[in-house]
Short mmCIF file of C-alpha atoms and ligand atoms in Angstrom, two decimals:
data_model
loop_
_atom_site.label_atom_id
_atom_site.label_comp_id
_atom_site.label_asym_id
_atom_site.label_seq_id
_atom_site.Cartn_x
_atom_site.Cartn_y
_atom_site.Cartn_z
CA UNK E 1 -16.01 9.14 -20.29
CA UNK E 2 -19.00 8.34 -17.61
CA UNK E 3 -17.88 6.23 -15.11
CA UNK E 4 -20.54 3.93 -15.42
CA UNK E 5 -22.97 3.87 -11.89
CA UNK E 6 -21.11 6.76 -10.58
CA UNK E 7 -23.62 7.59 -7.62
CA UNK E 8 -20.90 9.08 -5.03
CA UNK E 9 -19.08 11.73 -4.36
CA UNK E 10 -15.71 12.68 -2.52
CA UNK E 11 -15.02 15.84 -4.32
CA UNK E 12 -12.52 17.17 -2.31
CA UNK E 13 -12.13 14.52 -0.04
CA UNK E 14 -8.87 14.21 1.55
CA UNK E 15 -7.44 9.74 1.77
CA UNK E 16 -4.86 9.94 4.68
CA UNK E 17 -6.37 6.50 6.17
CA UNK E 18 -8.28 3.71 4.84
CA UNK E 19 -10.52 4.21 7.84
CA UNK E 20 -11.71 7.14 7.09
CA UNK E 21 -13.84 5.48 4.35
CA UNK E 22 -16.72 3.12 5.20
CA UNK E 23 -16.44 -0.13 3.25
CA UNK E 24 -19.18 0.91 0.83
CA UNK E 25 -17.28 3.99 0.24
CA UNK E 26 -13.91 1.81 -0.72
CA UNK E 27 -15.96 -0.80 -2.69
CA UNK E 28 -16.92 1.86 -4.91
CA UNK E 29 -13.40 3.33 -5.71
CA UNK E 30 -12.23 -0.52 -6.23
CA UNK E 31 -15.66 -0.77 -8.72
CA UNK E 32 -14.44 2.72 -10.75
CA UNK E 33 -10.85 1.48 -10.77
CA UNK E 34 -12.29 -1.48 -13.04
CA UNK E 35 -13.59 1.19 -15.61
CA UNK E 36 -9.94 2.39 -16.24
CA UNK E 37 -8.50 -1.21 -16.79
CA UNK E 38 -8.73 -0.83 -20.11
CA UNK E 39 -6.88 3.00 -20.59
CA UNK E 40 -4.04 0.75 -17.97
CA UNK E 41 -3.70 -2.01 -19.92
CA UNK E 42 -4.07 -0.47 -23.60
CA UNK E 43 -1.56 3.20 -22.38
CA UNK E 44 -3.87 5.28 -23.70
CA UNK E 45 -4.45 8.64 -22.41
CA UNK E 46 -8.01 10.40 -21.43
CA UNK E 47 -9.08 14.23 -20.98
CA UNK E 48 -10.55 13.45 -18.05
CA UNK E 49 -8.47 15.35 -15.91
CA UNK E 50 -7.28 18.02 -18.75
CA UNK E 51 -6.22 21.42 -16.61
CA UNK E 52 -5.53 20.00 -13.65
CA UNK E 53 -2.16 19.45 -11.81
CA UNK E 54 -1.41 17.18 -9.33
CA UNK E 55 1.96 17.73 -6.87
CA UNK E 56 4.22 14.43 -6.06
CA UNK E 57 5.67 15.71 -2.68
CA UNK E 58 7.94 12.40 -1.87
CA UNK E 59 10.34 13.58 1.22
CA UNK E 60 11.49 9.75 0.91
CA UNK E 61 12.40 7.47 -1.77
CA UNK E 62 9.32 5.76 -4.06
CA UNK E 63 9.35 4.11 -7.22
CA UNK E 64 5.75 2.59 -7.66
CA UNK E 65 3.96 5.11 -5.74
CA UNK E 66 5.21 7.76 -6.94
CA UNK E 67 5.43 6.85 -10.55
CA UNK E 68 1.96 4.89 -10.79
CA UNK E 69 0.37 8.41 -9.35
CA UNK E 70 1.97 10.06 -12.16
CA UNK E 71 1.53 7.60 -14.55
CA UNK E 72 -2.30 7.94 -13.31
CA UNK E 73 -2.30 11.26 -13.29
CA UNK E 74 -0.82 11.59 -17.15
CA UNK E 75 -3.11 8.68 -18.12
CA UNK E 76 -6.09 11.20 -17.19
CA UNK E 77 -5.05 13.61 -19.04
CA UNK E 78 -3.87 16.21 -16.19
CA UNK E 79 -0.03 17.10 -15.27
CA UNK E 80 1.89 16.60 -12.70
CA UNK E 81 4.96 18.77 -10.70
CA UNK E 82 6.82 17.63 -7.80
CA UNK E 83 9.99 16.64 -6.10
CA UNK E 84 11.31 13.63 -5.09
CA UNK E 85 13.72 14.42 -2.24
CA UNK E 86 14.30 17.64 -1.09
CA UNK E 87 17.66 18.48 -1.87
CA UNK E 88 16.52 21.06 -4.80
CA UNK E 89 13.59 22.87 -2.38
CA UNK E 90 13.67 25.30 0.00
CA UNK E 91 13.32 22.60 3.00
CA UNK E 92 17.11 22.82 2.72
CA UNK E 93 16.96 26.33 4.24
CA UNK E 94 14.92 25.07 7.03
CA UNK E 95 11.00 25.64 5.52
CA UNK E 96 8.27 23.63 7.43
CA UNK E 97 6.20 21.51 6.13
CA UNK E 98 2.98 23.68 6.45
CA UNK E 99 4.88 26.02 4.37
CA UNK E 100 5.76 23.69 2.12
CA UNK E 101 2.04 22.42 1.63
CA UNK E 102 0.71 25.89 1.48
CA UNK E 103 2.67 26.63 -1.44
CA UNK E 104 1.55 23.17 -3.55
CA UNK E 105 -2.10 23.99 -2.23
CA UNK E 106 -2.15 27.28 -3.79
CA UNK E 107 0.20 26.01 -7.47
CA UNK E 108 -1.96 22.58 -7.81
CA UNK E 109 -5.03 20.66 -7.70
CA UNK E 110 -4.25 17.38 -5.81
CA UNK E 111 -1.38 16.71 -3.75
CA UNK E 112 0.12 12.88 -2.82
CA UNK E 113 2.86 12.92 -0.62
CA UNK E 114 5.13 10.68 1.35
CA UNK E 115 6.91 11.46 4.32
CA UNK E 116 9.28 9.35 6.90
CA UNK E 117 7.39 11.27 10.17
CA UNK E 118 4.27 9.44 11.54
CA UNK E 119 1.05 11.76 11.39
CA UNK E 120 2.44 14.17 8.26
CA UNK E 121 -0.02 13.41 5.88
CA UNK E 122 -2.59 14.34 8.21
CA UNK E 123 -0.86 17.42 9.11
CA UNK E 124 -0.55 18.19 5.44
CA UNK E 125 -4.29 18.41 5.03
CA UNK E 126 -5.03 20.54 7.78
CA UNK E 127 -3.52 22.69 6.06
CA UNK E 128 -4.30 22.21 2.12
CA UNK E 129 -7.81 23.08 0.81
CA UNK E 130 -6.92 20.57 -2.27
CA UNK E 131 -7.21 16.70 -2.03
CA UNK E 132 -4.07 15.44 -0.01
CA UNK E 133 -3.64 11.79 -0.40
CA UNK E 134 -1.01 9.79 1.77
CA UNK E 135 1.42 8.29 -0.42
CA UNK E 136 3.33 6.63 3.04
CA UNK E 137 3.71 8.56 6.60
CA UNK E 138 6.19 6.81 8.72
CA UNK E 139 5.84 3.52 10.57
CA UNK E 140 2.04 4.70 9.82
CA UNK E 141 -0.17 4.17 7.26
CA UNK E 142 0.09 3.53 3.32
CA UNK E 143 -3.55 3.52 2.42
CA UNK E 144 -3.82 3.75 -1.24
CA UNK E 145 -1.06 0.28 -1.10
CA UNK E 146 -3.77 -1.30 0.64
CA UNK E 147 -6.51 0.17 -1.24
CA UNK E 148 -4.06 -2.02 -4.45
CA UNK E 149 -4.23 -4.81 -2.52
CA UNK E 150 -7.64 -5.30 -1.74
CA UNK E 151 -8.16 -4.79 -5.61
CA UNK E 152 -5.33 -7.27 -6.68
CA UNK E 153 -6.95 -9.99 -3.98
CA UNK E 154 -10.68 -8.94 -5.65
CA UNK E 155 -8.94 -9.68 -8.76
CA UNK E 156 -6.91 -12.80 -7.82
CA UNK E 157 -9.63 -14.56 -5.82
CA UNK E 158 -12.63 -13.26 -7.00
CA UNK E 159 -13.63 -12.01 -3.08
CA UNK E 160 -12.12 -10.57 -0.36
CA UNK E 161 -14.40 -12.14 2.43
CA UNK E 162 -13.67 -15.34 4.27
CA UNK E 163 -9.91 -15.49 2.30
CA UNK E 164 -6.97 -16.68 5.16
CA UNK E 165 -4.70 -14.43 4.65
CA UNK E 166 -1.06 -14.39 6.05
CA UNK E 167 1.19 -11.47 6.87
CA UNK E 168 4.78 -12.55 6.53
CA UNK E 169 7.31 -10.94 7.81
CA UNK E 170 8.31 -8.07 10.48
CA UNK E 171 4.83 -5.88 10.18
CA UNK E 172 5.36 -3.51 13.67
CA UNK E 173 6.74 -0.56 11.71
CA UNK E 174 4.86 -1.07 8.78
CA UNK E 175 2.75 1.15 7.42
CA UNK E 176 1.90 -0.92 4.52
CA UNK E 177 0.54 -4.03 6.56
CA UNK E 178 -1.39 -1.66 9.08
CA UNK E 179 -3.54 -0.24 6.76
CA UNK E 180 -3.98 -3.32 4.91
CA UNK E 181 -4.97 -4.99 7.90
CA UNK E 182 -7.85 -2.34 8.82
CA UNK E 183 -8.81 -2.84 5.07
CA UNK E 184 -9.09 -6.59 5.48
CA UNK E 185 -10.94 -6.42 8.45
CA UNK E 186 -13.42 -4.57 6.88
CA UNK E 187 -14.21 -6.76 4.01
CA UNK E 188 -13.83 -10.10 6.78
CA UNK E 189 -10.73 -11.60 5.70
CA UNK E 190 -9.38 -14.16 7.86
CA UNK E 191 -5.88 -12.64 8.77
CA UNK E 192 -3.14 -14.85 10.24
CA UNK E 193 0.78 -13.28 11.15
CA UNK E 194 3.97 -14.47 10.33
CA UNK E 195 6.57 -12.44 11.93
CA UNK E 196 9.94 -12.70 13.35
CA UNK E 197 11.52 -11.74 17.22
CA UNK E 198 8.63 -9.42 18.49
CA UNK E 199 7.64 -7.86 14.68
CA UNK E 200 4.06 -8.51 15.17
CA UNK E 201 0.90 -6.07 14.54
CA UNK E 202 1.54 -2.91 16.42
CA UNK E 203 -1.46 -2.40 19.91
CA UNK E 204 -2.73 0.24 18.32
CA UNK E 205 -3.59 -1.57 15.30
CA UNK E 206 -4.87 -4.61 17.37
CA UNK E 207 -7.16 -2.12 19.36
CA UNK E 208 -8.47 -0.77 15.81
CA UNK E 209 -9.61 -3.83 14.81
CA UNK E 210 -11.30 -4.71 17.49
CA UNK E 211 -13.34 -1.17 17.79
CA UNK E 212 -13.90 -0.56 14.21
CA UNK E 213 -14.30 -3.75 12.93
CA UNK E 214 -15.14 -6.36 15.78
CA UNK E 215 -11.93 -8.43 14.90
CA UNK E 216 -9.48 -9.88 17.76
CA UNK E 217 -5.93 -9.88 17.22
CA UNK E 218 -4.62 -12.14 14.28
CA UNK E 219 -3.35 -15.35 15.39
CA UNK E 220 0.50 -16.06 14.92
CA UNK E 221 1.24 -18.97 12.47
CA UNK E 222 5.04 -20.74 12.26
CA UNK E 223 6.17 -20.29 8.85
CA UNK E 224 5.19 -23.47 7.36
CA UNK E 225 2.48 -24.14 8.77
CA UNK E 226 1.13 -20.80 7.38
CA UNK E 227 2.31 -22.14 3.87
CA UNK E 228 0.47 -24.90 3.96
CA UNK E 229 -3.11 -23.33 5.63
CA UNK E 230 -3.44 -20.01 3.92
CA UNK E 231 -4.55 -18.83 0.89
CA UNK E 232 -2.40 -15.68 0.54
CA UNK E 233 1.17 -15.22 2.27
CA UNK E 234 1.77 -11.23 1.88
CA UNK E 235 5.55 -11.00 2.17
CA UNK E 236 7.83 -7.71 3.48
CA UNK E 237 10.76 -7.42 5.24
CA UNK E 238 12.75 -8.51 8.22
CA UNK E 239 12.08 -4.71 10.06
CA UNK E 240 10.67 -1.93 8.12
CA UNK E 241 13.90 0.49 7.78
CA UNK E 242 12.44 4.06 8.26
CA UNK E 243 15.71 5.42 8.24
CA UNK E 244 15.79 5.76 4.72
CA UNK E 245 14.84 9.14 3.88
CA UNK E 246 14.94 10.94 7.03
CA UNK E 247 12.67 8.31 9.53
CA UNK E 248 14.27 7.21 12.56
CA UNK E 249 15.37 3.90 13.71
CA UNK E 250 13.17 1.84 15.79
CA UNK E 251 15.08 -1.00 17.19
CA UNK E 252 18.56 -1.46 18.80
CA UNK E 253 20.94 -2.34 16.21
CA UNK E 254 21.60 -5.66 18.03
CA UNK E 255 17.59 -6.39 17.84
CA UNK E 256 17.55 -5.59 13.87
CA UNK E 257 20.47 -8.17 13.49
CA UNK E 258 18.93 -10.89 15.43
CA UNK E 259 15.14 -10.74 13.35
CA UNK E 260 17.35 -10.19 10.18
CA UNK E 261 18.91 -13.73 10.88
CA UNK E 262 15.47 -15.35 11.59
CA UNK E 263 14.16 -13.82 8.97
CA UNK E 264 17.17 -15.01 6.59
CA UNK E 265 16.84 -18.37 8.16
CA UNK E 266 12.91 -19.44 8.23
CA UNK E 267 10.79 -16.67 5.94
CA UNK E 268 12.54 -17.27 2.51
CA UNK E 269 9.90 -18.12 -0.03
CA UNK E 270 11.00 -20.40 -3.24
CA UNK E 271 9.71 -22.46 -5.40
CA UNK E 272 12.09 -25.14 -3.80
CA UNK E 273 10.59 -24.74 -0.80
CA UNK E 274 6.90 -24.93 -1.92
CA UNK E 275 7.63 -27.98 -3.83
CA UNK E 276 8.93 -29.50 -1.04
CA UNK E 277 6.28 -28.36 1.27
CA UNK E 278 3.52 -29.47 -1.34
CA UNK E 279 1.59 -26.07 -1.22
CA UNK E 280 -1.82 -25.87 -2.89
CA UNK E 281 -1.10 -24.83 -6.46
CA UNK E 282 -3.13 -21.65 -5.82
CA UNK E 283 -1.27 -20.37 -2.57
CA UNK E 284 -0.60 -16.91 -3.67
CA UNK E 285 2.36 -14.65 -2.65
CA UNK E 286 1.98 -11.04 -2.74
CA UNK E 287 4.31 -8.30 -1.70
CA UNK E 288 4.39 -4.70 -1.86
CA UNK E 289 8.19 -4.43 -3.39
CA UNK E 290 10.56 -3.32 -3.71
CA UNK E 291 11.94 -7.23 -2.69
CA UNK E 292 15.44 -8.33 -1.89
CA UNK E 293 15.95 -11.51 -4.24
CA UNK E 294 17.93 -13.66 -1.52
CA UNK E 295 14.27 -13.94 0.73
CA UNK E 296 11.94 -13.71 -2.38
CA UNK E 297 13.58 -15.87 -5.06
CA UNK E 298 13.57 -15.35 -8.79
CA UNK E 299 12.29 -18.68 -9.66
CA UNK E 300 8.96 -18.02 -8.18
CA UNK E 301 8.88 -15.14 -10.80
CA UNK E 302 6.78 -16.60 -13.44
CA UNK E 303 4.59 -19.55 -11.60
CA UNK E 304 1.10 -19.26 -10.85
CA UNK E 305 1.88 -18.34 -7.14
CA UNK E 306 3.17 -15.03 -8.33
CA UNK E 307 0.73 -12.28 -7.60
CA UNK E 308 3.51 -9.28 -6.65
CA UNK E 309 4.23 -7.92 -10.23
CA UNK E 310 0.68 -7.69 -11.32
CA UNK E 311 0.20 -6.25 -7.65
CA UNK E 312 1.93 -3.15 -8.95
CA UNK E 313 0.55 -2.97 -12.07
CA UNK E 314 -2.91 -2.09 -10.08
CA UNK E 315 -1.98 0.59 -8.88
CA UNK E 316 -2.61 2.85 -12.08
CA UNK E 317 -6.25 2.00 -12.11
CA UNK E 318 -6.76 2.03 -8.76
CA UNK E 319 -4.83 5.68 -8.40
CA UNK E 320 -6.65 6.73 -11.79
CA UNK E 321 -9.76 6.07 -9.87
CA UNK E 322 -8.77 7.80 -6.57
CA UNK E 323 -7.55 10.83 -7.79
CA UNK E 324 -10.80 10.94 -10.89
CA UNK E 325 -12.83 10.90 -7.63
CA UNK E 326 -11.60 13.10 -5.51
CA UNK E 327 -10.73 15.81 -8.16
CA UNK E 328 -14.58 15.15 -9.25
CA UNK E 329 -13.50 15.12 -13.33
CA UNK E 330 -16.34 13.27 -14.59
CA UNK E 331 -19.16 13.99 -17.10
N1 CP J 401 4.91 -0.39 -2.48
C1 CP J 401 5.57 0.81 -2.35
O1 CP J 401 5.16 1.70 -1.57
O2 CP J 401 6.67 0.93 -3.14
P1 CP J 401 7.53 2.24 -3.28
O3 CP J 401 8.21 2.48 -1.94
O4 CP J 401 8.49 1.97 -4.39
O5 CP J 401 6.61 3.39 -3.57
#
């Protein structure tokens, strides 16, 4: 296949942040993803990536990263090794993650990996001399879920500029909504928070935006108000809980329960409540799953204001396109 236009190149580029691309530079991966629709939707298989290997390192639990980057990977014709916990590896008898790394760089051809400490990924590629792509470091960053999103919202809205878009939830400890937020930035979406107790957009994140992309810290919406204004409310949860996996906790126990109530109380989304509200029939809600069913309900499941499973289903051409680029199989 010849990706049609192809006119860059990131052979053997690491993606540990969504900043570390200029906007041009992420355009164009969003623009090749769209060339591998059709192998997504049809589940067909290329050669494209025939010989090479590419390592799932999850330290923490995934479903739709990890599987979508080996679904990606198997779509392109390549193979794929991994683990997904350690229980079975030798980090059980106390080998660091260098060590760890070193031994994928040297079996493999691309590595993704997840991890619950803050600043892994980028350790990992200090390390590797193969592609390492950060499949979720921490409280962090999750830059190819954002690189998704920004495709799904292309795809949804038909633009990315000038859409008012609404983070809802706690987003202090997550990684998901703090690289999204850098990616919005970048394209000029209007962003607006939702958030519970103190959950909002971490300072570091705030002073990003401003430096990198001239953008002053999103303004806080109440709940319905944000339903009613926005065009895009991007659900997650109360707190992000890091614990899962190996992370550590970030708020008191007593502080978790008291946002968890709010959260139960004002940031359920149903399509009792939008009927009630009178929403605009195109308010979208997205979410990075997995959901709990008591905040998101079912019955929004198959209305037009459901963006989240499609969401997911993005991320094979959008992962198909990363790793294609970055392992340079094209001819
Ligand atoms: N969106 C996301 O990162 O989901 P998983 O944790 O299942 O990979």
């Amino acid at each position: 296949m010849n990706i049609s236009g192809l006119k860059m190149n990131f052979a053997g580029k690491d993606f540990v942040r969504i900043t570390h691309y200029s906007k041009k530079e992420i355009e164009y991966i969003l623009d090749v993803a769209e060339e591998f629709e059709d192998t997504y939707r049809k589940k067909t298989q290329m050669k494209l990536a025939e010989g090479k290997i590419l390592a799932t390192l999850f330290f923490q639990p995934s479903t739709r990263t990890q599987f979508s980057f080996q679904t990606s990977m198997h779509r392109l014709g390549g193979s794929v090794l991994g683990f997904a916990g350690t229980e079975y590896t030798s980090v059980m008898k106390g080998e660091n993650l260098e060590d760890t790394i070193r031994m994928f760089d040297s079996y493999t051809n691309i590595i993704v990996i997840r991890h619950p400490e803050a600043g892994s990924a980028e350790k990992a590629a200090e390390v590797a001399k193969v592609p390492v792509i950060n499949g979720g470091d921490g409280s962090n960053r999750h830059p190819t879920q954002a690189l998704l999103d920004l495709y799904s919202i292309r795809k949804f809205k038909g633009k990315i500029k000038d859409i008012k878009f609404a983070f809802w939830g706690g987003i202090k400890y997550s990684r998901v909504a703090h690289s999204l937020a850098l990616g919005l930035a970048m394209f000029g979406a209007k962003i607006y928070q939702v958030y519970p107790g103190n959950q909002s957009l971490p300072d570091n994140i705030i002073q990003e935006l401003k430096e990198k992309y001239n953008v002053s810290a999103p303004p806080r919406l109440q709940p319905d108000e944000a339903l009613k204004q926005v065009d895009i409310v991007y659900m997650g949860g109360a707190i992000q809980d890091l614990t899962i996996g190996g992370g550590k906790a970030m708020v008191s126990e007593e502080e978790r329960k008291k946002t968890l109530e709010e959260y139960n109380k004002y940031f359920v989304l149903s399509l009792e409540r939008f009927k009630k509200l009178g929403v605009k029939d195109d308010l979208l809600v997205m979410h990075p799953l997995p959901r709990h069913v008591e905040t998101l309900k079912p019955d929004l499941d198959n209305t037009k204001h459901c963006g989240y499973f499609e969401e997911a289903g993005y991320g094979i051409p959008v992962r198909m396109a990363l790793l294609a680029l970055l392992l340079n199989v094209k001819n």
